[in-house]
């Protein structure tokens, strides 16, 4: 049995969709089975036979985490450790999801899995602590680092842009942070393949779409492509580029956090779709609704 933790979020809901599509039995939980409480997890899993645990649950509000450090660490570090402890007890394989925000972004080349980490924000620090907790508890694990994630299930940049572009006359977006968007369905498909193949070497893997962009160029593409598909009115907000210093978000973010996907692509013998193609597919899926 597969236990999918965080099954209603951006990523979890896409994994759930794939598992349902293929009739693979799984149990999915959200925050009502709180990963910060070890005894709750023990009680929930007592009558289950777990082979895989996929932990998509996290405290993901990057700015709010700056003022909510305790809860961010509780979910992202203690929660990750608790998932690893349960995996160890069951002899189950753990797939734990992490983030490009474990890096400081002081580079201009795509980051490999063994690039040095140096998170800038509370969120990044708590996720890095979660990675360490998983590595302390388990000899064998999968840590999948993704970036700029979006999908149907949760709050994310694409859905926010689709909303604010309708509501406001002017939207300012940061133009000096580079990264790669990740459509949750593409990342879910990679996780699904790891489970299906059953013999993928353990370790840390980076996974996002291919290519790179800035938040501003990403927003322009969302506006243009959503406009073509009728998801936005003909006349909507003007996008204005600004620097991260001008934008002054509560949390500091890496200036460059493009992940190298070479390892996951070589291991699974796949290529990751280009971020723009995947964005178009995602917007099409919204039109189908
Ligand atoms: N979003 C991004 O841009 C991004 C980028 C890089 C990496 N990541 C990582 O990717 C993973 C998935 O992110 P996402 O965007 O899919 O997350 P999300 O949409 O915010 O969903 C988080 C899920 O976790 C659950 N959850 C939160 N606190 C919990 C707790 N204490 N116990 C149990 N479940 C809890 C939520 O349950 P409820 O539905 O009940 O609230 C929800 O199902 C996370 O590890 C995140 O750090 C995300």
XYZ file of C-alpha atoms and ligand atoms in Angstrom:
337
model
C 0.000 0.000 0.000
C 1.127 3.559 -0.774
C 0.549 6.305 1.787
C 0.307 9.685 0.105
C 0.785 12.459 2.668
C -0.375 15.939 1.648
C -2.751 14.497 -0.925
C -4.710 17.726 -1.525
C -1.852 20.075 -2.380
C -0.389 21.065 -5.757
C 1.729 17.927 -6.021
C -0.195 15.477 -3.868
C -3.427 15.927 -5.822
C -1.646 15.155 -9.117
C -0.042 12.007 -7.670
C -3.448 10.962 -6.334
C -4.929 11.494 -9.796
C -2.295 9.239 -11.434
C -2.723 6.502 -8.817
C -6.511 6.578 -9.203
C -6.217 6.548 -12.997
C -4.190 3.330 -12.855
C -6.252 1.731 -10.093
C -3.275 1.574 -7.718
C -4.449 1.311 -4.107
C -3.299 4.111 -1.833
C -4.387 6.026 1.217
C -4.179 9.802 1.092
C -4.106 12.173 4.049
C -4.093 15.933 4.557
C -3.441 18.051 7.650
C -6.131 16.173 9.585
C -3.449 13.479 10.060
C -0.840 15.899 11.367
C 2.711 14.807 10.522
C 4.082 16.860 13.408
C 2.464 14.377 15.837
C 4.300 11.065 15.809
C 1.614 9.308 17.898
C -1.065 10.408 15.420
C 0.924 8.823 12.593
C 1.451 5.644 14.634
C -2.275 5.368 15.286
C -3.196 6.103 11.674
C -0.817 3.489 10.261
C -1.406 0.800 12.927
C -3.710 -1.320 10.771
C -1.941 -0.643 7.449
C 0.652 -2.494 5.452
C 2.832 0.254 3.968
C 5.346 -0.271 1.176
C 5.751 3.334 0.037
C 5.338 6.656 1.834
C 5.236 9.769 -0.338
C 5.527 12.922 1.760
C 4.194 15.932 -0.145
C 3.058 17.685 3.040
C 4.859 20.846 3.998
C 4.513 24.325 5.417
C 4.833 26.065 2.042
C 4.057 29.746 2.726
C 7.572 31.130 2.222
C 6.872 34.672 3.456
C 4.638 33.698 6.371
C 7.273 31.255 7.591
C 9.551 34.209 8.466
C 7.177 35.065 11.337
C 6.034 31.510 12.028
C 9.384 29.791 12.420
C 8.256 27.280 15.018
C 5.403 25.889 12.940
C 7.495 25.876 9.738
C 10.185 23.779 11.447
C 7.588 21.643 13.157
C 5.988 20.622 9.834
C 9.058 20.676 7.604
C 11.644 19.195 9.979
C 9.812 17.281 12.740
C 7.129 16.180 10.257
C 9.750 14.901 7.825
C 11.519 13.041 10.654
C 8.233 11.451 11.775
C 7.515 10.249 8.216
C 11.018 8.760 8.058
C 10.555 7.033 11.436
C 7.294 5.448 10.285
C 8.981 4.385 7.011
C 11.775 2.744 9.030
C 9.312 0.879 11.236
C 7.448 -0.505 8.235
C 10.521 -1.086 6.101
C 8.688 1.150 3.603
C 10.429 3.301 1.025
C 10.107 7.041 1.604
C 9.853 9.646 -1.139
C 10.277 13.022 0.548
C 9.788 16.271 -1.386
C 12.145 19.212 -0.952
C 12.916 22.496 -2.640
C 15.344 24.629 -4.641
C 15.150 27.129 -1.753
C 17.762 25.059 0.127
C 20.254 26.891 -2.136
C 21.421 30.495 -1.819
C 21.426 31.182 -5.545
C 24.923 32.642 -5.719
C 25.683 30.867 -8.965
C 24.846 31.079 -12.647
C 24.947 27.390 -13.564
C 22.241 24.771 -12.934
C 22.537 23.273 -9.463
C 23.377 19.598 -9.163
C 22.199 17.441 -6.260
C 25.508 17.766 -4.431
C 25.868 21.550 -4.779
C 26.374 23.087 -1.316
C 23.176 24.131 0.414
C 22.812 27.480 2.150
C 19.151 28.428 2.564
C 18.315 32.127 2.835
C 14.834 31.937 4.349
C 13.164 30.247 7.323
C 11.236 28.083 4.858
C 14.457 27.053 3.088
C 16.182 26.369 6.418
C 13.262 24.276 7.660
C 13.192 22.239 4.426
C 16.944 21.714 4.603
C 16.545 20.551 8.213
C 13.839 18.164 6.958
C 16.246 16.690 4.398
C 18.832 16.183 7.153
C 16.252 14.542 9.418
C 15.341 12.057 6.665
C 19.040 11.278 6.086
C 19.620 10.779 9.827
C 16.763 8.294 10.225
C 17.068 6.334 6.983
C 20.031 4.883 5.117
C 17.919 4.605 1.988
C 15.474 7.305 0.907
C 14.405 9.375 -2.064
C 14.577 13.146 -1.674
C 13.106 14.908 -4.690
C 13.871 18.615 -4.884
C 11.534 20.608 -7.052
C 11.010 24.319 -7.746
C 8.338 26.917 -8.632
C 5.624 24.258 -8.404
C 2.103 24.819 -9.700
C -0.973 22.717 -10.310
C -4.681 22.557 -9.637
C -4.491 21.500 -6.038
C -3.074 24.453 -4.201
C -1.953 28.029 -4.009
C 0.759 28.829 -6.525
C 2.155 31.546 -8.772
C 0.175 30.597 -11.902
C -3.184 30.528 -10.138
C -2.352 33.766 -8.328
C -1.414 35.470 -11.629
C -4.644 34.278 -13.273
C -6.537 35.940 -10.410
C -4.617 39.194 -9.917
C -4.337 39.910 -13.641
C -8.148 40.124 -13.650
C -8.435 42.127 -10.445
C -5.741 44.802 -10.689
C -4.721 47.423 -13.269
C -0.986 46.882 -12.638
C 0.931 43.862 -11.372
C 4.602 44.133 -10.403
C 6.685 40.981 -10.749
C 10.305 40.298 -9.832
C 12.657 40.139 -12.807
C 15.997 39.323 -11.160
C 15.315 35.837 -9.801
C 15.850 32.950 -12.181
C 14.530 29.432 -11.820
C 12.445 26.800 -13.542
C 8.718 26.266 -13.105
C 7.474 22.752 -12.438
C 4.015 21.586 -13.463
C 2.915 19.300 -10.646
C 1.654 16.723 -13.159
C 5.157 16.330 -14.641
C 6.712 15.923 -11.191
C 3.944 13.520 -10.168
C 4.705 11.459 -13.267
C 8.371 11.175 -12.233
C 7.398 10.080 -8.713
C 4.934 7.605 -10.206
C 7.722 6.139 -12.371
C 10.022 5.762 -9.346
C 7.305 3.747 -7.600
C 6.437 1.686 -10.688
C 10.033 0.844 -11.631
C 10.762 -0.378 -8.127
C 14.546 -0.493 -8.669
C 15.542 3.168 -8.973
C 18.724 3.819 -6.935
C 18.041 5.653 -3.666
C 19.316 9.201 -3.203
C 18.582 12.861 -3.795
C 17.202 13.944 -7.169
C 16.370 17.331 -8.641
C 13.198 17.555 -10.666
C 11.477 20.438 -12.431
C 10.600 21.253 -16.017
C 13.476 22.086 -18.354
C 14.685 25.544 -19.355
C 14.867 28.639 -17.183
C 13.030 31.901 -16.775
C 12.431 34.780 -14.369
C 9.229 35.322 -12.385
C 8.521 38.318 -14.627
C 8.941 36.399 -17.892
C 6.934 33.546 -16.408
C 4.121 36.020 -15.588
C 4.251 37.491 -19.121
C 3.953 33.991 -20.609
C 1.036 33.141 -18.300
C -0.706 36.364 -19.325
C -0.094 35.803 -23.048
C -1.027 32.109 -23.150
C -4.002 32.426 -20.801
C -5.202 35.378 -22.896
C -5.039 33.271 -26.090
C -7.130 30.562 -24.406
C -9.794 32.978 -23.159
C -8.850 32.422 -19.516
C -8.215 36.161 -19.167
C -10.265 39.078 -20.519
C -8.909 40.960 -23.562
C -7.978 43.896 -21.413
C -6.297 42.830 -18.209
C -3.531 44.103 -15.955
C -0.274 45.580 -17.199
C 2.751 43.638 -15.972
C 5.665 45.674 -14.679
C 9.124 44.266 -13.991
C 10.732 45.128 -10.673
C 13.763 43.920 -8.760
C 13.539 41.760 -5.657
C 14.925 44.738 -3.707
C 12.038 46.927 -4.960
C 9.469 44.184 -4.372
C 10.784 43.635 -0.823
C 9.086 40.329 -0.063
C 9.242 39.252 3.581
C 11.502 36.253 2.800
C 14.747 36.370 0.870
C 14.819 34.079 -2.169
C 17.731 32.746 -4.243
C 18.624 34.871 -7.269
C 19.369 31.735 -9.299
C 17.886 28.362 -8.409
C 17.738 26.465 -11.697
C 18.090 22.769 -10.870
C 20.107 20.436 -13.058
C 17.831 17.551 -14.068
C 20.655 15.506 -15.573
C 20.588 12.826 -12.823
C 16.852 12.111 -12.821
C 16.710 12.146 -16.642
C 19.658 9.730 -16.946
C 18.323 7.439 -14.209
C 14.773 7.169 -15.552
C 15.802 7.564 -19.215
C 13.403 10.458 -19.670
C 13.556 14.105 -20.630
C 11.679 16.738 -18.664
C 9.227 18.785 -20.772
C 10.066 22.425 -21.426
C 8.451 24.707 -18.823
C 6.546 26.715 -21.438
C 5.045 23.615 -23.099
C 3.926 22.337 -19.716
C 2.423 25.693 -18.785
C 0.379 25.606 -22.013
C -0.812 22.043 -21.187
C -1.789 23.177 -17.683
C -3.766 26.150 -19.024
C -5.463 23.841 -21.540
C -6.455 21.545 -18.688
C -8.100 24.535 -16.979
C -10.063 25.265 -20.182
C -11.320 21.658 -20.209
C -13.001 22.171 -16.817
N 4.819 25.191 -4.025
C 6.054 25.391 -4.495
O 6.311 26.334 -5.246
C 7.154 24.426 -4.137
C 8.420 24.643 -4.700
C 9.433 23.756 -4.387
C 9.194 22.681 -3.547
N 7.955 22.510 -3.003
C 7.748 21.375 -2.106
O 6.888 20.465 -2.772
C 6.085 19.777 -1.818
C 4.626 19.899 -2.216
O 4.271 21.276 -2.205
P 2.806 21.756 -2.627
O 2.953 23.084 -3.284
O 2.084 20.642 -3.316
O 2.166 21.976 -1.182
P 0.731 22.579 -0.848
O -0.067 22.788 -2.087
O 0.942 23.714 0.084
O 0.043 21.369 -0.063
C 0.545 20.966 1.158
C -0.193 19.737 1.632
O 0.368 19.397 2.897
C -0.669 19.226 3.837
N -0.169 19.588 5.149
C 0.251 20.811 5.577
N 0.624 20.742 6.879
C 0.452 19.455 7.254
C 0.658 18.742 8.455
N 1.132 19.345 9.563
N 0.367 17.419 8.498
C -0.114 16.791 7.405
N -0.339 17.405 6.232
C -0.064 18.728 6.166
C -1.798 20.122 3.360
O -2.997 19.659 3.927
P -4.357 20.570 3.892
O -4.845 20.437 2.471
O -5.233 19.920 4.876
O -3.933 21.962 4.270
C -1.693 19.903 1.840
O -2.356 18.707 1.481
C 6.447 20.374 -0.460
O 7.415 19.577 0.152
C 7.060 21.716 -0.803
O 7.972 22.148 0.184
C 6.934 23.349 -3.288
